[in-house]
Coordinates of C-alpha atoms in Angstrom, one line a residue:
M1 CA 66.3 102.2 152.2
K2 CA 63.6 99.9 153.3
P3 CA 64.4 97.1 155.9
L4 CA 63.7 94.3 153.4
Q5 CA 65.9 96.1 150.9
T6 CA 68.8 96.5 153.3
L7 CA 68.5 92.7 154.4
A8 CA 68.7 91.6 150.8
V9 CA 72.0 93.7 150.3
I10 CA 73.7 92.3 153.4
V11 CA 72.8 88.6 152.3
T12 CA 74.1 89.2 148.8
L13 CA 77.5 90.5 150.2
I14 CA 77.9 87.7 152.7
V15 CA 77.3 85.0 149.6
G16 CA 79.7 86.9 147.5
L17 CA 82.6 87.0 150.2
G18 CA 81.9 83.3 150.7
I19 CA 82.2 82.4 146.9
L20 CA 85.4 84.4 146.7
S21 CA 87.0 82.7 149.9
W22 CA 86.1 79.2 148.3
V23 CA 88.0 80.3 145.1
F24 CA 91.0 81.5 146.7
S25 CA 91.2 78.3 148.8
K26 CA 91.4 76.4 145.7
V27 CA 94.1 78.4 144.0
A28 CA 96.5 79.2 147.0
P29 CA 98.1 76.5 148.9
T30 CA 97.8 76.2 152.6
P31 CA 100.9 76.7 154.5
Q32 CA 101.1 72.8 155.1
Q33 CA 100.5 72.4 151.2
Q34 CA 103.3 74.7 150.5
V35 CA 105.7 72.9 152.7
Q36 CA 104.7 69.5 151.1
R37 CA 105.2 71.0 147.5
N38 CA 108.8 72.4 148.6
D39 CA 109.7 69.2 149.9
S40 CA 108.6 67.2 146.8
A41 CA 110.7 69.5 144.7
A42 CA 113.9 69.4 146.7
P43 CA 116.4 67.3 144.8
D44 CA 117.4 63.9 145.9
S45 CA 120.5 64.1 147.7
E46 CA 122.1 61.5 145.6
T47 CA 121.0 63.0 142.2
P48 CA 123.3 65.7 140.7
D49 CA 121.8 69.3 140.7
S50 CA 120.9 70.3 137.0
A51 CA 121.8 73.7 135.3
A52 CA 119.0 75.6 133.6
G53 CA 117.5 73.8 130.7
E54 CA 119.0 70.5 131.4
S55 CA 117.5 67.3 132.4
P56 CA 118.1 66.2 136.0
G57 CA 118.8 62.9 135.0
D58 CA 121.4 63.5 132.3
P59 CA 124.6 62.0 133.4
D60 CA 126.7 64.0 131.0
K61 CA 125.5 67.4 132.1
D62 CA 124.3 67.6 135.7
H63 CA 126.8 68.1 138.4
Y64 CA 126.9 69.2 142.0
R65 CA 128.5 72.3 143.2
Q66 CA 129.3 70.6 146.4
N67 CA 129.5 67.0 147.8
P68 CA 126.0 65.7 148.0
F69 CA 127.0 62.6 150.0
K70 CA 127.2 62.1 153.7
P71 CA 130.4 60.2 154.4
A72 CA 129.7 56.6 154.8
T73 CA 129.8 55.2 158.4
G74 CA 130.1 52.0 160.1
Q75 CA 132.6 49.0 159.7
D76 CA 132.2 48.3 156.1
L77 CA 133.2 51.4 154.3
P78 CA 133.6 52.2 150.4
K79 CA 137.3 53.0 149.5
A80 CA 138.0 54.8 146.3
E81 CA 141.2 53.9 144.6
V82 CA 142.6 56.0 141.6
P83 CA 145.7 54.7 139.8
E84 CA 146.1 57.8 137.9
I85 CA 145.1 61.4 139.3
H86 CA 147.1 63.4 136.7
F87 CA 147.9 62.7 133.1
P88 CA 150.6 64.7 131.3
F89 CA 149.0 65.0 127.7
G90 CA 152.0 66.5 126.0
R91 CA 151.7 68.4 122.8
M92 CA 148.3 69.3 121.1
A93 CA 147.5 71.0 117.9
L94 CA 145.5 74.3 118.1
G95 CA 141.9 73.7 117.8
D96 CA 142.0 70.0 118.6
T97 CA 140.2 68.1 121.5
G98 CA 142.1 66.1 124.0
K99 CA 140.7 63.0 125.5
H100 CA 141.6 60.8 128.4
D101 CA 140.0 57.9 130.4
F102 CA 140.5 57.8 134.3
V103 CA 139.6 54.7 136.1
V104 CA 138.2 54.8 139.7
K105 CA 138.1 51.5 141.6
N106 CA 136.2 50.6 144.8
V107 CA 138.5 48.4 147.0
G108 CA 136.3 48.9 150.1
K109 CA 133.5 46.8 151.4
A110 CA 130.5 49.0 150.7
P111 CA 129.0 50.7 147.5
L112 CA 131.1 53.6 146.4
K113 CA 128.7 56.6 145.3
L114 CA 130.0 58.9 142.7
A115 CA 128.7 62.3 141.3
R116 CA 130.2 65.0 139.1
G117 CA 131.5 68.1 140.6
P118 CA 132.6 71.3 139.0
A119 CA 135.2 71.3 136.0
Q120 CA 137.1 74.0 134.4
C121 CA 135.2 75.8 131.6
K122 CA 137.3 74.2 129.1
C123 CA 137.1 70.6 130.3
T124 CA 134.0 68.4 130.2
V125 CA 133.3 65.2 132.1
S126 CA 131.4 62.3 130.6
G127 CA 131.3 58.6 130.6
L128 CA 130.8 58.1 134.3
K129 CA 129.4 54.7 133.6
E130 CA 128.4 53.9 137.1
Q131 CA 127.2 56.5 139.6
E132 CA 127.4 53.6 142.2
V133 CA 130.4 51.2 142.0
P134 CA 130.1 48.0 144.0
P135 CA 132.9 46.5 146.2
G136 CA 135.7 45.2 144.0
G137 CA 134.4 47.1 140.9
E138 CA 135.5 50.0 138.8
T139 CA 134.3 52.6 136.5
V140 CA 135.7 55.0 134.0
I141 CA 135.8 58.7 133.8
H142 CA 136.1 60.4 130.6
L143 CA 137.7 63.8 130.4
A144 CA 137.7 65.9 127.1
W145 CA 139.2 69.5 126.6
T146 CA 139.7 71.9 123.9
P147 CA 142.3 74.7 124.8
K148 CA 142.0 77.8 122.7
D149 CA 145.3 79.4 123.3
I150 CA 148.7 78.8 122.4
G151 CA 151.1 77.8 125.1
E152 CA 150.9 75.5 128.2
F153 CA 147.4 74.4 129.5
S154 CA 146.0 72.6 132.5
Q155 CA 142.6 71.5 133.0
S156 CA 140.9 69.6 135.9
A157 CA 137.5 68.3 137.0
T158 CA 136.2 67.2 140.5
I159 CA 134.4 64.0 141.2
Y160 CA 132.5 63.6 144.7
S161 CA 132.3 60.5 146.5
N162 CA 130.9 59.0 149.7
D163 CA 134.4 57.7 150.7
P164 CA 135.0 59.4 154.0
A165 CA 138.7 59.3 153.3
M166 CA 138.5 60.8 149.9
P167 CA 135.3 62.8 149.5
E168 CA 136.8 64.7 146.4
I169 CA 138.7 63.0 143.5
N170 CA 140.3 65.8 141.6
L171 CA 141.4 64.6 138.1
G172 CA 143.7 66.8 136.0
V173 CA 145.5 66.8 132.5
S174 CA 148.3 69.2 131.4
G175 CA 150.3 69.7 128.3
E176 CA 151.3 72.4 125.6
M177 CA 149.3 73.9 122.5
F178 CA 151.1 74.5 119.3
P179 CA 149.8 75.7 115.9
E180 CA 149.4 72.5 113.9
I181 CA 151.4 73.8 110.7
V182 CA 153.3 77.0 110.6
V183 CA 154.3 78.2 106.9
T184 CA 156.5 81.2 106.7
P185 CA 155.8 83.6 105.0
T186 CA 152.2 82.9 105.7
N187 CA 150.6 83.8 102.4
G188 CA 153.6 84.0 100.2
W189 CA 156.4 86.5 99.2
T190 CA 155.5 90.1 98.9
L191 CA 158.5 91.7 97.1
G192 CA 157.2 95.3 96.5
P193 CA 158.8 97.4 93.9
F194 CA 162.4 96.3 92.8
S195 CA 164.5 98.0 90.1
N196 CA 167.2 95.7 88.9
S197 CA 167.0 92.5 86.8
N198 CA 169.0 90.2 89.5
D199 CA 167.4 87.1 90.8
I200 CA 165.6 87.6 93.9
P201 CA 165.9 85.0 96.7
L202 CA 162.8 83.4 98.0
V203 CA 163.3 81.9 101.5
G204 CA 160.7 80.4 104.0
S205 CA 159.8 77.3 105.9
L206 CA 157.2 74.7 106.7
E207 CA 157.3 73.5 110.4
S208 CA 155.1 71.5 112.9
S209 CA 155.6 70.9 116.6
V210 CA 152.8 68.4 116.9
V211 CA 152.7 66.4 113.4
E212 CA 154.8 63.2 113.7
K213 CA 155.4 62.7 110.1
L214 CA 155.0 65.1 107.1
A215 CA 156.4 64.6 103.7
I216 CA 156.3 67.3 100.9
T217 CA 155.5 65.3 97.9
R218 CA 155.9 67.9 95.1
I219 CA 156.3 71.6 94.5
E220 CA 154.5 73.3 91.5
T221 CA 155.3 76.9 90.3
S222 CA 153.1 79.1 87.9
S223 CA 156.0 79.6 85.5
D224 CA 159.7 78.9 84.9
Q225 CA 160.3 82.4 86.4
V226 CA 159.9 80.9 89.8
K227 CA 162.2 77.9 91.2
M228 CA 161.6 76.3 94.7
E229 CA 162.7 73.4 96.6
A230 CA 162.2 71.9 100.1
I231 CA 165.2 70.8 102.2
P232 CA 164.3 68.8 105.4
Y233 CA 165.6 70.1 108.8
T234 CA 168.4 68.3 110.4
A235 CA 168.0 66.5 113.6
E236 CA 170.0 69.2 115.3
E237 CA 167.7 72.0 113.8
L238 CA 164.6 70.1 114.9
E239 CA 166.0 69.8 118.6
Q240 CA 166.9 73.4 118.6
K241 CA 163.6 74.7 117.3
N242 CA 161.5 72.1 119.5
L243 CA 160.0 70.7 116.3
R244 CA 158.9 67.2 115.0
V245 CA 159.1 68.1 111.4
G246 CA 160.4 71.1 109.5
Y247 CA 161.5 71.9 105.8
H248 CA 163.5 74.9 104.5
L249 CA 161.9 76.5 101.5
K250 CA 164.6 77.9 99.2
G251 CA 164.2 79.2 95.8
H252 CA 164.3 82.4 93.6
L253 CA 162.4 84.6 91.2
K254 CA 164.4 84.8 87.9
G255 CA 165.7 88.3 87.1
I256 CA 163.1 90.4 85.0
E257 CA 164.4 92.8 82.3
A258 CA 161.4 95.0 81.6
P259 CA 159.1 96.9 84.0
T260 CA 156.2 94.9 84.7
A261 CA 154.0 93.6 87.5
V262 CA 155.0 90.2 89.1
K263 CA 152.2 87.7 90.2
E264 CA 153.4 84.1 90.4
S265 CA 152.4 81.2 92.7
V266 CA 154.1 78.3 94.5
V267 CA 151.9 75.2 95.4
I268 CA 153.3 72.9 98.0
H269 CA 151.8 69.4 98.0
T270 CA 152.1 67.2 101.3
D271 CA 151.1 63.7 102.2
L272 CA 148.6 65.2 105.0
E273 CA 145.0 64.4 104.5
K274 CA 144.0 67.5 106.5
Y275 CA 146.5 69.8 104.7
P276 CA 147.1 68.4 101.2
K277 CA 148.5 71.6 99.8
F278 CA 149.7 75.2 100.6
D279 CA 149.2 78.0 98.1
L280 CA 151.7 80.7 98.3
E281 CA 151.9 83.8 96.2
V282 CA 154.9 85.8 94.7
T283 CA 154.1 89.4 94.0
G284 CA 155.9 92.6 93.2
T285 CA 156.6 95.1 90.6
R286 CA 159.7 95.4 88.4
T287 CA 160.2 99.2 88.4
G288 CA 163.3 99.4 86.2
A289 CA 165.8 102.1 86.3
L290 CA 163.1 104.8 86.6
T291 CA 160.9 105.4 89.6
I292 CA 157.6 107.3 89.3
I293 CA 156.0 108.8 92.6
G294 CA 152.6 110.4 92.9
P295 CA 149.0 109.9 94.3
N296 CA 147.5 108.9 90.8
W297 CA 150.4 106.4 90.1
F298 CA 150.0 102.8 90.5
A299 CA 153.3 100.9 89.9
G300 CA 151.6 97.5 89.7
G301 CA 149.9 98.5 86.4
P302 CA 151.7 100.5 85.8
L303 CA 148.6 102.8 85.9
I304 CA 147.9 106.4 86.0
E305 CA 144.4 107.0 87.5
L306 CA 143.1 110.5 86.2
G307 CA 139.5 109.8 87.5
S308 CA 136.6 111.9 86.4
I309 CA 137.4 115.0 84.3
E310 CA 135.1 118.0 83.4
Q311 CA 135.3 118.3 79.7
A312 CA 135.3 122.1 79.7
K313 CA 138.2 122.5 82.1
G314 CA 140.4 119.2 81.4
K315 CA 143.0 118.1 83.9
E316 CA 146.8 118.0 84.6
V317 CA 148.5 115.8 87.1
K318 CA 152.1 115.9 88.2
F319 CA 154.5 113.1 89.1
T320 CA 158.0 112.9 90.6
V321 CA 160.4 110.8 88.2
M322 CA 163.6 109.4 89.7
I323 CA 166.4 108.0 87.6
A324 CA 170.1 107.2 87.5
P325 CA 172.1 110.0 85.5
G326 CA 172.6 109.0 81.9
E327 CA 175.1 110.4 79.5
E328 CA 172.8 113.4 79.0
E329 CA 169.7 115.0 80.5
L330 CA 166.6 112.8 80.4
K331 CA 164.2 113.7 77.6
L332 CA 161.0 112.2 76.1
T333 CA 162.0 111.5 72.5
E334 CA 158.2 110.4 71.6
V335 CA 154.9 110.4 73.3
T336 CA 151.8 108.4 71.9
A337 CA 148.7 108.0 73.8
D338 CA 145.2 106.5 73.5
P339 CA 143.0 108.8 73.7
G340 CA 145.2 110.6 71.3
Y341 CA 144.7 114.0 72.9
V342 CA 146.5 113.1 76.3
T343 CA 149.9 114.8 76.5
A344 CA 153.1 114.3 78.6
R345 CA 156.1 116.5 79.2
L346 CA 159.2 116.4 81.5
K347 CA 160.6 119.3 83.6
P348 CA 164.2 119.0 85.0
E349 CA 164.2 119.5 88.8
Q350 CA 167.6 118.2 89.9
T351 CA 170.1 116.9 87.5
G352 CA 173.8 116.0 87.2
K353 CA 176.2 113.2 86.8
E354 CA 177.4 113.6 90.4
L355 CA 173.9 112.6 91.9
A356 CA 172.8 109.0 92.6
R357 CA 169.4 109.9 91.3
E358 CA 168.2 112.6 89.1
R359 CA 164.8 114.2 89.6
Y360 CA 162.3 115.3 87.1
S361 CA 158.6 116.4 87.1
L362 CA 156.3 114.5 84.8
F363 CA 153.1 116.4 83.7
V364 CA 150.3 114.3 82.1
T365 CA 147.6 116.5 80.5
V366 CA 144.0 116.1 79.4
P367 CA 143.3 119.4 77.6
P368 CA 140.2 121.5 78.1
D369 CA 137.3 120.6 75.5
S370 CA 138.6 117.2 74.9
P371 CA 136.2 114.7 73.5
K372 CA 134.0 112.7 76.1
G373 CA 134.9 109.1 76.6
I374 CA 135.5 106.5 79.3
W375 CA 138.5 104.4 79.7
T376 CA 138.3 101.8 82.5
S377 CA 139.9 98.5 83.6
S378 CA 138.0 96.7 81.1
N379 CA 138.8 99.3 78.5
P380 CA 141.9 101.0 79.4
G381 CA 143.8 103.9 77.6
K382 CA 147.6 103.8 77.0
L383 CA 150.5 106.2 77.4
V384 CA 153.7 105.3 75.7
L385 CA 156.9 107.2 76.6
K386 CA 160.1 106.8 74.7
T387 CA 163.3 108.3 76.2
N388 CA 166.8 109.0 75.4
H389 CA 168.0 106.9 78.5
P390 CA 169.8 103.8 77.8
N391 CA 168.1 101.9 80.5
V392 CA 164.5 103.2 79.7
K393 CA 164.0 103.2 76.1
Q394 CA 160.3 102.7 76.3
L395 CA 157.7 102.7 79.2
E396 CA 154.0 101.8 78.5
I397 CA 151.5 103.0 81.1
K398 CA 147.9 102.3 81.3
L399 CA 145.5 105.2 81.7
H400 CA 142.0 105.2 83.4
L401 CA 140.0 108.5 82.8
N402 CA 136.4 109.6 82.3
V403 CA 135.7 112.8 80.3
D404 CA 132.3 113.9 80.8

C-alpha cells in the first residue's frame, strides 16, 4: 500500500471513532448526570410510595411500607389523638361491605402529618381528607372491608404520622360474618320413592342472624296437594339459635293413591326488597305397592328405556319386581303395548305369604324382525300391565326405543 493511501485510511478511522464517541456521549449519561437523574426520581419523603400502575398522587391507593416521616422535634410538637382505635362492628351478612369512619385529631402545637401504611388484604383505607392536620384540627379516615368467609373476622390498617409519641396509628374493626338468609331445605323437599298413600310431612325453616326484620307475606303452592304454613320462632328459640328472625315451615304433601311422579312447588313471599321470594320444589315418586328395579327403569316416568335395537336381533331386558304377598301368586292378567309387538312376562323367583315382599322377574321383549320405528320423549310408547294383585290392578309405563 502506498504511503498516501495508508495515511488516508488512518485519517478515516480517526474521524469515524470521533463520530461514534460523540453519539455515545449524547445517549449515555455521565456519572454525574446519572446521579442527578436518580435524585430527581427519588420519591418525596412526604409523598406515599405508589404501587405498580398507580398514580403517585392518588390518596386512595398510595401507601408507605414504612413510616416516611422523621419524628418532629423542638418545643412545639404535633400530638395525635384518636378517640376510637378499635370498632366492634358486630354481625355482617356474607358478601356485604362494612364501613366505618375513624377521627384523628391534632391536639399539639405543630402540623400533624399523616400517610397511609399497610392494610390487611381485605381492608381498604380511603377518605384521608387531610394529609396534614393543623393544630386544633381533625381529619376522618374511612375504612371499608368485605370478609368472604363465615365466622369471626378482624381487619386492620396502619396510618403513619410525624408525632414522635405516636408514629403509627393502628385502626381495627372486628365482627362476625353470617349468611344473610338460610332456607332449609335449600332447594326444597326431595322425597324419593314412596310406596304408601299416607300424607308426607314437609318440614323446614327460614332463618337470619343479621336481618333485623323479615315478614313472610304469603305462601303459594302449585296445587291443593301441598299445604304449607310459616310459624314464627319464639323469643327463646331465637336466643337459643343466636338468630334475629326465624320461621318454622310446616306442611305436608297429601297422600297419593296411584303410582305417579310428584313435582310440586312452594313459593314463600317476603317483605324484603333483596329477597322478595324463595322458590322451593317438592319432588318424589309414588311407587305403590309394587317396586321395579333395573338399569333401564326410571321410576319418575315411570319409564323403560330400551335404547337402540338392531331390527334383526331384537332385544330383551330383565327387571326385578318386589311386592307384598297377595292372596295368590302375582300374575299379569293383560298386557297391551304401543308399539304392539312389545311383550312382557313375569317369572316367580321367591314367593310365599310368609315373606314381607315377594320377588319376581319381569321380562320386556322386542322380538327380532320387529318393524322399524322411533319412540322418544316427544312421542313415547306405552306398556300397560294389568295384574291380579288387589293393590296393583294396573300399571302404565312409558317406553323409549329405536328399532333400526
